[in-house]
mmCIF file of C-alpha atoms in Angstrom:
data_model
loop_
_atom_site.group_PDB
_atom_site.id
_atom_site.type_symbol
_atom_site.label_atom_id
_atom_site.label_comp_id
_atom_site.label_asym_id
_atom_site.label_seq_id
_atom_site.Cartn_x
_atom_site.Cartn_y
_atom_site.Cartn_z
ATOM 1 C CA MET Z 944 0.543 -15.979 -25.341
ATOM 2 C CA LYS Z 945 -3.097 -14.943 -25.529
ATOM 3 C CA ASN Z 946 -4.186 -12.475 -22.854
ATOM 4 C CA VAL Z 947 -6.635 -13.844 -20.333
ATOM 5 C CA GLU Z 948 -9.681 -11.743 -19.571
ATOM 6 C CA GLY Z 949 -9.672 -10.296 -16.067
ATOM 7 C CA PRO Z 950 -12.033 -11.515 -13.354
ATOM 8 C CA ALA Z 951 -15.293 -9.945 -12.283
ATOM 9 C CA TYR Z 952 -15.119 -7.358 -9.527
ATOM 10 C CA VAL Z 953 -15.578 -8.843 -6.050
ATOM 11 C CA LEU Z 954 -18.400 -7.382 -3.962
ATOM 12 C CA GLY Z 955 -17.976 -6.444 -0.304
ATOM 13 C CA HIS Z 956 -18.898 -8.825 2.514
ATOM 14 C CA GLY Z 957 -18.597 -6.574 5.565
ATOM 15 C CA LEU Z 958 -15.156 -7.919 6.480
ATOM 16 C CA LEU Z 959 -14.067 -4.579 7.979
ATOM 17 C CA SER Z 960 -17.347 -3.324 9.438
ATOM 18 C CA GLY Z 961 -16.799 -0.808 12.218
ATOM 19 C CA ARG Z 962 -13.052 -0.586 11.629
ATOM 20 C CA THR Z 963 -11.153 2.669 11.143
ATOM 21 C CA ALA Z 964 -8.248 2.718 8.699
ATOM 22 C CA VAL Z 965 -5.508 5.096 7.571
ATOM 23 C CA ILE Z 966 -4.309 4.559 4.000
ATOM 24 C CA THR Z 967 -1.338 6.473 2.615
ATOM 25 C CA ALA Z 968 -0.832 7.484 -1.037
ATOM 26 C CA ALA Z 969 -4.532 6.890 -1.625
ATOM 27 C CA ALA Z 970 -5.433 9.769 -3.950
ATOM 28 C CA GLY Z 971 -5.801 8.250 -7.369
ATOM 29 C CA ALA Z 972 -6.278 5.157 -9.472
ATOM 30 C CA GLY Z 973 -3.468 3.051 -8.024
ATOM 31 C CA ILE Z 974 -3.344 0.458 -5.262
ATOM 32 C CA GLY Z 975 -3.914 3.021 -2.508
ATOM 33 C CA GLY Z 976 -7.044 4.424 -4.099
ATOM 34 C CA ALA Z 977 -8.364 0.937 -4.820
ATOM 35 C CA THR Z 978 -7.687 -0.084 -1.224
ATOM 36 C CA ALA Z 979 -9.624 2.883 0.129
ATOM 37 C CA ARG Z 980 -12.609 1.948 -2.032
ATOM 38 C CA ARG Z 981 -12.438 -1.741 -1.103
ATOM 39 C CA PHE Z 982 -12.212 -0.883 2.613
ATOM 40 C CA LEU Z 983 -15.319 1.270 2.311
ATOM 41 C CA GLU Z 984 -17.108 -1.514 0.460
ATOM 42 C CA GLU Z 985 -16.175 -3.824 3.325
ATOM 43 C CA GLY Z 986 -17.724 -1.465 5.885
ATOM 44 C CA ALA Z 987 -14.707 0.457 7.198
ATOM 45 C CA ARG Z 988 -14.251 4.157 7.874
ATOM 46 C CA VAL Z 989 -11.211 5.487 6.049
ATOM 47 C CA LEU Z 990 -8.850 8.405 6.458
ATOM 48 C CA ILE Z 991 -6.915 8.740 3.227
ATOM 49 C CA SER Z 992 -3.706 10.697 2.823
ATOM 50 C CA ASP Z 993 -1.470 11.724 -0.028
ATOM 51 C CA VAL Z 994 1.226 14.270 -0.798
ATOM 52 C CA HIS Z 995 -0.911 15.614 -3.671
ATOM 53 C CA ALA Z 996 -3.439 17.779 -1.811
ATOM 54 C CA ARG Z 997 -5.642 18.631 -4.810
ATOM 55 C CA ARG Z 998 -6.006 15.040 -5.981
ATOM 56 C CA LEU Z 999 -6.593 13.977 -2.390
ATOM 57 C CA LYS Z 1000 -9.456 16.437 -1.962
ATOM 58 C CA GLU Z 1001 -11.015 15.349 -5.252
ATOM 59 C CA TYR Z 1002 -10.858 11.666 -4.338
ATOM 60 C CA GLU Z 1003 -12.212 12.341 -0.857
ATOM 61 C CA ALA Z 1004 -15.216 14.079 -2.445
ATOM 62 C CA GLU Z 1005 -15.736 11.209 -4.877
ATOM 63 C CA LEU Z 1006 -15.672 8.570 -2.138
ATOM 64 C CA ALA Z 1007 -17.816 10.654 0.216
ATOM 65 C CA GLY Z 1008 -20.415 11.006 -2.527
ATOM 66 C CA GLU Z 1009 -20.615 7.230 -2.864
ATOM 67 C CA PHE Z 1010 -20.217 6.068 0.732
ATOM 68 C CA GLY Z 1011 -21.177 9.083 2.861
ATOM 69 C CA GLY Z 1012 -19.039 11.865 4.269
ATOM 70 C CA GLU Z 1013 -19.152 10.447 7.796
ATOM 71 C CA ARG Z 1014 -17.108 7.445 6.628
ATOM 72 C CA VAL Z 1015 -14.466 9.279 4.590
ATOM 73 C CA GLY Z 1016 -11.837 11.793 5.654
ATOM 74 C CA ALA Z 1017 -8.580 13.077 4.192
ATOM 75 C CA VAL Z 1018 -5.366 14.576 5.573
ATOM 76 C CA PRO Z 1019 -2.503 15.627 3.265
ATOM 77 C CA CYS Z 1020 0.734 13.944 4.282
ATOM 78 C CA ASP Z 1021 4.263 13.763 2.933
ATOM 79 C CA VAL Z 1022 5.704 10.606 4.504
ATOM 80 C CA THR Z 1023 9.223 12.078 4.337
ATOM 81 C CA ASP Z 1024 8.135 14.707 6.897
ATOM 82 C CA GLU Z 1025 7.871 13.368 10.460
ATOM 83 C CA ALA Z 1026 5.664 16.234 11.612
ATOM 84 C CA GLN Z 1027 3.129 15.522 8.862
ATOM 85 C CA VAL Z 1028 3.141 11.797 9.677
ATOM 86 C CA LEU Z 1029 2.435 12.515 13.345
ATOM 87 C CA ALA Z 1030 -0.339 14.940 12.393
ATOM 88 C CA LEU Z 1031 -1.976 12.258 10.218
ATOM 89 C CA PHE Z 1032 -2.149 9.726 13.034
ATOM 90 C CA GLU Z 1033 -3.213 12.311 15.590
ATOM 91 C CA ALA Z 1034 -6.080 13.281 13.282
ATOM 92 C CA ALA Z 1035 -7.181 9.652 12.942
ATOM 93 C CA VAL Z 1036 -7.384 9.131 16.691
ATOM 94 C CA ARG Z 1037 -8.935 12.540 17.310
ATOM 95 C CA GLU Z 1038 -11.680 12.054 14.717
ATOM 96 C CA HIS Z 1039 -12.522 8.424 15.395
ATOM 97 C CA GLY Z 1040 -11.382 7.749 18.947
ATOM 98 C CA ARG Z 1041 -9.235 4.802 17.896
ATOM 99 C CA LEU Z 1042 -7.410 3.308 14.936
ATOM 100 C CA ASP Z 1043 -7.689 -0.282 13.717
ATOM 101 C CA VAL Z 1044 -5.809 -0.617 10.416
ATOM 102 C CA VAL Z 1045 -2.925 1.204 8.746
ATOM 103 C CA VAL Z 1046 -2.025 0.566 5.107
ATOM 104 C CA ASN Z 1047 1.383 1.949 4.185
ATOM 105 C CA ASN Z 1048 1.156 2.314 0.436
ATOM 106 C CA ALA Z 1049 3.369 5.357 -0.206
ATOM 107 C CA GLY Z 1050 6.304 4.627 -2.455
ATOM 108 C CA LEU Z 1051 8.389 6.164 -5.219
ATOM 109 C CA GLY Z 1052 9.904 4.421 -8.206
ATOM 110 C CA GLY Z 1053 11.914 5.388 -11.235
ATOM 111 C CA THR Z 1054 14.321 3.794 -13.671
ATOM 112 C CA SER Z 1055 18.058 4.398 -13.721
ATOM 113 C CA CYS Z 1056 21.057 2.164 -14.270
ATOM 114 C CA LEU Z 1057 23.149 2.000 -11.138
ATOM 115 C CA VAL Z 1058 26.271 3.348 -12.852
ATOM 116 C CA ASP Z 1059 24.365 6.516 -13.771
ATOM 117 C CA MET Z 1060 22.274 6.830 -10.610
ATOM 118 C CA THR Z 1061 22.906 9.925 -8.507
ATOM 119 C CA ASP Z 1062 22.991 10.076 -4.732
ATOM 120 C CA GLU Z 1063 19.887 12.240 -4.905
ATOM 121 C CA GLN Z 1064 17.940 9.652 -6.958
ATOM 122 C CA TRP Z 1065 18.931 6.873 -4.575
ATOM 123 C CA ALA Z 1066 18.140 8.877 -1.447
ATOM 124 C CA LYS Z 1067 14.767 10.137 -2.680
ATOM 125 C CA VAL Z 1068 13.438 6.669 -3.497
ATOM 126 C CA LEU Z 1069 14.721 5.270 -0.202
ATOM 127 C CA ASP Z 1070 13.305 8.170 1.807
ATOM 128 C CA VAL Z 1071 9.784 7.862 0.432
ATOM 129 C CA THR Z 1072 9.563 4.103 0.028
ATOM 130 C CA LEU Z 1073 11.502 2.713 2.994
ATOM 131 C CA ASN Z 1074 11.952 5.583 5.456
ATOM 132 C CA GLY Z 1075 8.381 6.736 4.874
ATOM 133 C CA THR Z 1076 7.078 3.263 5.690
ATOM 134 C CA PHE Z 1077 9.271 3.211 8.799
ATOM 135 C CA ARG Z 1078 7.896 6.556 9.993
ATOM 136 C CA CYS Z 1079 4.306 5.416 9.523
ATOM 137 C CA VAL Z 1080 4.869 2.011 11.137
ATOM 138 C CA ARG Z 1081 6.470 3.716 14.124
ATOM 139 C CA ALA Z 1082 3.599 6.192 14.456
ATOM 140 C CA ALA Z 1083 1.017 3.413 14.105
ATOM 141 C CA LEU Z 1084 2.708 1.269 16.748
ATOM 142 C CA ARG Z 1085 2.674 4.129 19.231
ATOM 143 C CA VAL Z 1086 -1.108 4.183 18.831
ATOM 144 C CA PHE Z 1087 -1.682 0.435 18.662
ATOM 145 C CA CYS Z 1088 0.523 -0.552 21.597
ATOM 146 C CA ALA Z 1089 -1.434 1.768 23.889
ATOM 147 C CA GLN Z 1090 -4.919 0.476 23.030
ATOM 148 C CA GLU Z 1091 -6.897 -2.736 23.372
ATOM 149 C CA PRO Z 1092 -7.151 -4.582 21.096
ATOM 150 C CA GLY Z 1093 -4.056 -3.545 19.170
ATOM 151 C CA GLY Z 1094 -4.382 -3.162 15.425
ATOM 152 C CA VAL Z 1095 -3.182 -4.268 12.015
ATOM 153 C CA ILE Z 1096 -0.539 -2.837 9.692
ATOM 154 C CA VAL Z 1097 -0.223 -3.804 6.033
ATOM 155 C CA ASN Z 1098 2.816 -2.557 4.128
ATOM 156 C CA ASN Z 1099 3.154 -2.460 0.348
ATOM 157 C CA ALA Z 1100 6.350 -4.130 -0.864
ATOM 158 C CA SER Z 1101 7.110 -5.455 -4.369
ATOM 159 C CA VAL Z 1102 8.368 -8.594 -6.055
ATOM 160 C CA VAL Z 1103 11.465 -6.626 -7.089
ATOM 161 C CA GLY Z 1104 12.487 -6.893 -3.432
ATOM 162 C CA TRP Z 1105 13.055 -10.568 -4.249
ATOM 163 C CA ARG Z 1106 13.783 -10.551 -7.983
ATOM 164 C CA ALA Z 1107 16.374 -8.578 -9.906
ATOM 165 C CA GLN Z 1108 15.314 -6.017 -12.492
ATOM 166 C CA ALA Z 1109 17.661 -3.723 -14.385
ATOM 167 C CA GLY Z 1110 17.338 -0.042 -13.571
ATOM 168 C CA GLN Z 1111 15.560 -0.706 -10.274
ATOM 169 C CA ALA Z 1112 18.396 -0.979 -7.742
ATOM 170 C CA HIS Z 1113 17.091 1.872 -5.554
ATOM 171 C CA TYR Z 1114 13.471 0.702 -5.667
ATOM 172 C CA ALA Z 1115 14.404 -2.955 -5.141
ATOM 173 C CA ALA Z 1116 16.609 -2.084 -2.168
ATOM 174 C CA ALA Z 1117 13.828 0.016 -0.660
ATOM 175 C CA LYS Z 1118 11.191 -2.693 -1.116
ATOM 176 C CA ALA Z 1119 13.492 -5.392 0.263
ATOM 177 C CA GLY Z 1120 13.929 -3.090 3.238
ATOM 178 C CA VAL Z 1121 10.141 -2.838 3.616
ATOM 179 C CA MET Z 1122 9.980 -6.635 3.762
ATOM 180 C CA ALA Z 1123 12.681 -6.810 6.453
ATOM 181 C CA LEU Z 1124 11.071 -3.950 8.386
ATOM 182 C CA THR Z 1125 7.742 -5.807 8.270
ATOM 183 C CA ARG Z 1126 9.222 -8.981 9.727
ATOM 184 C CA CYS Z 1127 11.199 -7.265 12.495
ATOM 185 C CA ALA Z 1128 8.372 -4.936 13.496
ATOM 186 C CA ALA Z 1129 5.957 -7.879 13.601
ATOM 187 C CA VAL Z 1130 8.127 -9.694 16.133
ATOM 188 C CA GLU Z 1131 8.314 -6.619 18.347
ATOM 189 C CA ALA Z 1132 4.586 -5.878 18.079
ATOM 190 C CA ALA Z 1133 3.251 -9.380 18.703
ATOM 191 C CA GLU Z 1134 3.145 -9.021 22.497
ATOM 192 C CA TYR Z 1135 0.748 -6.096 22.058
ATOM 193 C CA GLY Z 1136 -1.603 -8.094 19.842
ATOM 194 C CA VAL Z 1137 -0.574 -6.098 16.774
ATOM 195 C CA ARG Z 1138 -0.209 -7.881 13.435
ATOM 196 C CA ILE Z 1139 2.070 -6.577 10.679
ATOM 197 C CA ASN Z 1140 2.205 -8.095 7.210
ATOM 198 C CA ALA Z 1141 3.013 -6.959 3.679
ATOM 199 C CA VAL Z 1142 1.814 -7.520 0.147
ATOM 200 C CA SER Z 1143 4.301 -7.924 -2.657
ATOM 201 C CA PRO Z 1144 2.667 -7.182 -6.029
ATOM 202 C CA SER Z 1145 4.343 -7.959 -9.323
ATOM 203 C CA LEU Z 1146 2.568 -5.810 -11.920
ATOM 204 C CA ALA Z 1147 -0.529 -3.778 -11.092
ATOM 205 C CA MET Z 1148 -1.466 -1.304 -13.804
ATOM 206 C CA HIS Z 1149 -2.274 2.319 -13.017
ATOM 207 C CA PRO Z 1150 -1.759 5.677 -14.747
ATOM 208 C CA HIS Z 1151 1.407 6.616 -12.842
ATOM 209 C CA LEU Z 1152 3.136 3.386 -13.858
ATOM 210 C CA VAL Z 1153 2.431 4.139 -17.509
ATOM 211 C CA LYS Z 1154 4.061 7.549 -17.148
ATOM 212 C CA VAL Z 1155 7.332 6.225 -15.695
ATOM 213 C CA THR Z 1156 7.666 2.933 -17.617
ATOM 214 C CA THR Z 1157 8.281 2.323 -21.304
ATOM 215 C CA ASP Z 1158 5.793 0.382 -23.401
ATOM 216 C CA GLU Z 1159 8.510 -2.154 -24.154
ATOM 217 C CA LEU Z 1160 9.183 -2.845 -20.467
ATOM 218 C CA LEU Z 1161 5.477 -3.116 -19.680
ATOM 219 C CA GLU Z 1162 5.070 -5.650 -22.474
ATOM 220 C CA GLU Z 1163 8.049 -7.630 -21.173
ATOM 221 C CA LEU Z 1164 6.748 -7.632 -17.593
ATOM 222 C CA THR Z 1165 3.244 -8.603 -18.711
ATOM 223 C CA ALA Z 1166 4.662 -11.507 -20.716
ATOM 224 C CA ARG Z 1167 6.193 -12.911 -17.518
ATOM 225 C CA GLU Z 1168 2.788 -13.194 -15.875
ATOM 226 C CA ALA Z 1169 1.206 -16.661 -16.067
ATOM 227 C CA PHE Z 1170 -2.222 -15.139 -16.755
ATOM 228 C CA GLY Z 1171 -0.831 -13.063 -19.612
ATOM 229 C CA ARG Z 1172 -2.117 -9.843 -18.080
ATOM 230 C CA TYR Z 1173 -1.287 -7.335 -15.366
ATOM 231 C CA ALA Z 1174 -3.217 -7.179 -12.090
ATOM 232 C CA GLU Z 1175 -5.940 -4.640 -11.548
ATOM 233 C CA PRO Z 1176 -5.197 -2.471 -8.469
ATOM 234 C CA TRP Z 1177 -8.341 -3.799 -6.770
ATOM 235 C CA GLU Z 1178 -6.968 -7.341 -7.016
ATOM 236 C CA VAL Z 1179 -4.030 -6.289 -4.851
ATOM 237 C CA ALA Z 1180 -6.439 -4.382 -2.595
ATOM 238 C CA ASN Z 1181 -8.410 -7.591 -2.045
ATOM 239 C CA VAL Z 1182 -5.339 -9.221 -0.513
ATOM 240 C CA ILE Z 1183 -4.814 -6.151 1.671
ATOM 241 C CA VAL Z 1184 -8.444 -6.513 2.830
ATOM 242 C CA PHE Z 1185 -7.713 -10.140 3.734
ATOM 243 C CA LEU Z 1186 -4.611 -9.177 5.734
ATOM 244 C CA ALA Z 1187 -6.542 -6.411 7.504
ATOM 245 C CA SER Z 1188 -9.457 -8.681 8.377
ATOM 246 C CA GLY Z 1189 -10.016 -11.386 10.957
ATOM 247 C CA TYR Z 1190 -9.485 -14.030 8.288
ATOM 248 C CA SER Z 1191 -5.709 -13.581 8.688
ATOM 249 C CA SER Z 1192 -5.732 -13.540 12.512
ATOM 250 C CA TYR Z 1193 -2.785 -15.959 12.814
ATOM 251 C CA MET Z 1194 -0.586 -14.223 10.260
ATOM 252 C CA THR Z 1195 2.127 -11.746 11.192
ATOM 253 C CA GLY Z 1196 5.543 -10.978 9.764
ATOM 254 C CA GLU Z 1197 4.519 -12.434 6.413
ATOM 255 C CA VAL Z 1198 5.137 -11.027 2.939
ATOM 256 C CA VAL Z 1199 2.388 -12.235 0.613
ATOM 257 C CA SER Z 1200 3.196 -12.305 -3.085
ATOM 258 C CA VAL Z 1201 0.332 -10.964 -5.234
ATOM 259 C CA SER Z 1202 1.647 -12.253 -8.497
ATOM 260 C CA SER Z 1203 1.231 -14.735 -11.320
ATOM 261 C CA GLN Z 1204 4.796 -14.142 -12.398
ATOM 262 C CA HIS Z 1205 6.920 -17.074 -13.483
ATOM 263 C CA PRO Z 1206 10.730 -17.153 -13.861
#
């Protein structure tokens, strides 16, 4: 199948003007970094976080140079550490007075057949990807449920939470858990005017994925996509912008597939 050329980059339309957002795992060229940039292009103020302090500082400086330092901040955060999660959200409220959007992008993958997978491999992926999302959702809700209007949470899931893929049992279980967490939390948060949704990308290319995935598997996954190409991280970020904006005001508890994948 011939690869289809990717689309032109979409310009901002002020969809998030005046909003303040926290975005986890946002230091780099992946979905988190693309989301931070798209939010800024849509008029938001962003507080980015990541476990990699050096890369976080470098990306903060890059974004501040483009969009102004008053609209960009950064706080290192390991989502497996409850104290660091609380410090991140306290910093957001302290610096901006309120919080409007939280994007939970932090996750950890890896490839291992289940028969060879260790307890440590299983636990590490679950702790970052599922438990980390839980910690951040809980912290966000404690802020949102005490303010008017509430706020919006967007979690990053994955199509492997729906579809089987060899070597991905821990990651698939974690992402399926993120989907279930999204739905349950949305029901609980609705009375406070808080919306919680998730995106479920299939294949978005970024440098980290290349490091942990073989060329053969990437070719196989790309071949499954109807467009014959992988998604650019900003294409997933565009859907996150939609879910964070007023255009999705009646949506909560939904998991939106960002995919062209066919069976």
